[in-house]
Amino acid sequence: MSRILYFRKMRDLKNTPPNPAMAEFLEFDWKNRSILTDTDKAKLHPQKIDPKEALQTLRNLIQASTDTELKCTFPLDDNTLTKFLNARKYDVEATYKLIRNYYWYRKKQSAICSDLRIENCDIKNCIRSCLPGVLPSKDRKGRCVLLFLANNWDCTYGLISVYRALLFTLEYLLEDIHNQTAGFVVIIDWTEFHL
């Protein structure tokens, strides 16, 4: 590459805005020094909501739902509802949408989502192969780190089995309240992977 092309490419890179998906990994964005609006401040510091009140409001929303199947079959115990409320920082409307989407997905993909237990051979084989692996320490933001090393996959079990193992692992890890609020990071390493 000639020097002129190199410098043009570097100039273009400097003028390119950072990838929003990677923005959380930037320590400080010196170019963006805008003053926060009131709505931005509200998003950063949501109002404190009484957990009992949020639970009852969410329970009422589910019971008033037009989807009778969701209303009759979704568990309304405090632990289940709190798990979803934590995921949406106690925003009841967003939590209700999350529950509807969760229920709809599990109903639509019932073959994949049913019988997620460690006793199943496909899930057990994947977990023995560390697909997914869970790192013992959290990342710098306190999130649980899941690790997929693709070269551990011996291809005697299918991709659906790996996905089922991931769903099982997430369901298991979401029993911890810290994981419900902090979330997860997934790292996939494709090094030396071949079929």
Coordinates of C-alpha atoms in Angstrom, one line a residue:
M1 CA 0.0 0.0 0.0
S2 CA 1.4 3.4 -0.9
R3 CA 2.0 6.0 1.7
I4 CA -0.7 8.3 0.3
L5 CA -3.3 5.5 0.5
Y6 CA -2.2 4.6 4.0
F7 CA -2.6 8.2 5.2
R8 CA -6.0 8.6 3.5
K9 CA -7.1 5.4 5.2
M10 CA -5.9 6.6 8.6
R11 CA -7.6 10.0 8.1
D12 CA -10.9 8.2 7.2
L13 CA -10.6 6.0 10.3
K14 CA -10.2 9.1 12.5
N15 CA -13.3 10.6 11.1
T16 CA -15.4 7.5 11.4
P17 CA -17.6 7.5 14.5
P18 CA -17.0 4.7 17.0
N19 CA -19.0 1.5 16.7
P20 CA -22.0 2.0 19.1
A21 CA -21.9 -1.7 20.0
M22 CA -18.3 -1.3 21.3
A23 CA -18.9 2.1 22.9
E24 CA -19.1 0.6 26.4
F25 CA -15.5 -0.6 26.1
L26 CA -14.2 2.9 25.5
E27 CA -12.8 4.5 28.6
F28 CA -13.8 8.0 27.6
D29 CA -15.0 9.4 24.3
W30 CA -13.3 12.8 24.1
K31 CA -15.3 13.8 21.0
N32 CA -18.7 13.4 22.6
R33 CA -18.9 16.1 25.3
S34 CA -22.6 17.0 25.0
I35 CA -24.6 18.1 28.0
L36 CA -27.1 15.5 29.2
T37 CA -30.8 16.3 28.8
D38 CA -33.4 15.5 31.4
T39 CA -34.4 12.3 29.6
D40 CA -30.8 11.1 29.5
K41 CA -30.5 11.8 33.2
A42 CA -33.7 9.8 33.8
K43 CA -32.3 6.9 31.9
L44 CA -29.1 7.0 33.9
H45 CA -30.7 7.3 37.2
P46 CA -34.2 5.7 37.1
Q47 CA -36.6 6.5 39.9
K48 CA -36.7 4.0 42.7
I49 CA -39.8 1.8 42.5
D50 CA -41.0 -0.3 45.4
P51 CA -40.3 -3.9 44.5
K52 CA -43.6 -5.2 46.0
E53 CA -45.6 -2.6 44.1
A54 CA -43.8 -3.6 40.8
L55 CA -44.4 -7.3 41.5
Q56 CA -48.1 -6.6 42.1
T57 CA -48.4 -4.4 39.0
L58 CA -46.7 -7.0 36.8
R59 CA -48.9 -9.7 38.2
N60 CA -52.0 -7.6 37.4
L61 CA -50.8 -7.0 33.9
I62 CA -50.3 -10.7 33.2
Q63 CA -53.7 -11.6 34.7
A64 CA -55.3 -8.9 32.6
S65 CA -53.6 -10.2 29.4
T66 CA -55.7 -11.1 26.4
D67 CA -53.4 -14.2 25.9
T68 CA -55.3 -16.7 28.0
E69 CA -52.6 -19.3 27.6
L70 CA -49.9 -17.0 29.0
K71 CA -52.3 -16.0 31.8
C72 CA -53.1 -19.6 32.8
T73 CA -49.6 -21.2 32.4
F74 CA -47.0 -18.6 33.2
P75 CA -45.8 -18.9 36.8
L76 CA -46.7 -15.9 38.9
D77 CA -44.5 -16.6 41.9
D78 CA -42.2 -13.9 43.3
N79 CA -38.9 -15.5 42.2
T80 CA -39.9 -15.8 38.6
L81 CA -41.4 -12.4 38.3
T82 CA -38.4 -10.8 40.1
K83 CA -36.0 -12.5 37.7
F84 CA -37.7 -10.7 34.8
L85 CA -38.1 -7.4 36.7
N86 CA -34.3 -7.4 37.5
A87 CA -33.5 -7.9 33.8
R88 CA -35.4 -4.7 33.0
K89 CA -34.4 -2.7 36.1
Y90 CA -38.0 -2.8 37.4
D91 CA -39.5 -1.1 34.4
V92 CA -42.9 -2.9 34.6
E93 CA -44.0 -2.2 31.0
A94 CA -40.6 -3.4 29.5
T95 CA -40.7 -6.4 31.8
Y96 CA -44.2 -7.4 30.6
K97 CA -43.0 -7.2 27.0
L98 CA -40.0 -9.3 27.9
I99 CA -42.2 -12.0 29.5
R100 CA -44.5 -12.0 26.5
N101 CA -41.6 -12.4 24.1
Y102 CA -40.0 -15.1 26.4
Y103 CA -43.2 -17.1 26.6
W104 CA -43.9 -16.7 22.8
Y105 CA -40.3 -17.9 21.9
R106 CA -40.5 -20.9 24.3
K107 CA -43.9 -21.8 22.8
K108 CA -42.7 -21.4 19.2
Q109 CA -39.5 -23.4 19.8
S110 CA -40.9 -26.0 22.1
A111 CA -38.8 -28.8 20.6
I112 CA -35.6 -26.9 21.6
C113 CA -36.8 -25.4 24.9
S114 CA -38.5 -28.4 26.4
D115 CA -36.8 -30.7 28.9
L116 CA -33.8 -28.5 29.6
R117 CA -32.2 -30.7 32.3
I118 CA -28.6 -31.8 33.0
E119 CA -29.7 -35.4 32.7
N120 CA -30.3 -35.1 29.0
C121 CA -27.4 -36.7 27.1
D122 CA -27.0 -33.8 24.6
I123 CA -26.8 -31.2 27.2
K124 CA -24.5 -33.3 29.4
N125 CA -22.1 -33.9 26.5
C126 CA -21.9 -30.2 25.6
I127 CA -21.3 -29.2 29.2
R128 CA -18.5 -31.8 29.6
S129 CA -16.9 -30.3 26.5
C130 CA -17.2 -26.8 28.1
L131 CA -19.7 -25.6 25.6
P132 CA -20.4 -23.2 27.1
G133 CA -17.7 -22.7 29.7
V134 CA -18.3 -20.2 32.5
L135 CA -15.3 -18.2 33.8
P136 CA -14.8 -18.2 37.5
S137 CA -14.4 -14.5 37.7
K138 CA -16.6 -11.7 36.5
D139 CA -15.6 -9.0 34.0
R140 CA -14.9 -5.4 35.1
K141 CA -18.6 -4.5 35.1
G142 CA -19.5 -7.5 37.2
R143 CA -21.0 -9.5 34.4
C144 CA -20.8 -13.3 34.2
V145 CA -18.5 -14.4 31.3
L146 CA -19.6 -17.4 29.1
L147 CA -16.8 -18.8 26.9
F148 CA -17.3 -20.9 23.8
L149 CA -14.1 -22.5 22.5
A150 CA -15.1 -23.8 19.1
N151 CA -12.2 -26.2 18.9
N152 CA -13.7 -28.1 21.9
W153 CA -16.7 -29.1 19.8
D154 CA -16.1 -32.6 18.5
C155 CA -19.2 -32.5 16.1
T156 CA -20.6 -35.8 17.5
Y157 CA -23.5 -33.7 18.7
G158 CA -25.3 -31.0 16.7
L159 CA -25.5 -27.3 17.0
I160 CA -29.0 -27.6 18.5
S161 CA -27.4 -29.5 21.4
V162 CA -24.9 -26.7 21.9
Y163 CA -27.8 -24.2 21.8
R164 CA -29.8 -26.3 24.3
A165 CA -26.7 -26.4 26.6
L166 CA -26.5 -22.6 26.4
L167 CA -30.2 -22.2 27.3
F168 CA -29.8 -24.6 30.2
T169 CA -26.7 -22.7 31.4
L170 CA -28.4 -19.4 31.2
E171 CA -31.4 -20.6 33.1
Y172 CA -29.2 -22.1 35.8
L173 CA -27.0 -18.9 36.1
L174 CA -30.1 -16.7 36.2
E175 CA -31.0 -18.1 39.6
D176 CA -28.3 -15.8 41.0
I177 CA -29.8 -12.3 41.5
H178 CA -26.5 -10.7 40.6
N179 CA -26.5 -12.3 37.2
Q180 CA -30.2 -11.1 36.7
T181 CA -29.2 -7.5 37.1
A182 CA -25.6 -7.4 35.7
G183 CA -26.2 -9.6 32.6
F184 CA -23.7 -11.7 30.7
V185 CA -20.8 -11.4 28.3
V186 CA -20.3 -14.2 25.7
I187 CA -16.9 -14.8 24.1
I188 CA -16.6 -17.2 21.1
D189 CA -13.2 -18.3 20.1
W190 CA -13.1 -19.8 16.6
T191 CA -9.3 -20.4 16.7
E192 CA -8.3 -23.8 15.1
F193 CA -12.0 -24.7 14.4
H194 CA -12.6 -26.8 11.4
L195 CA -15.2 -29.4 10.4

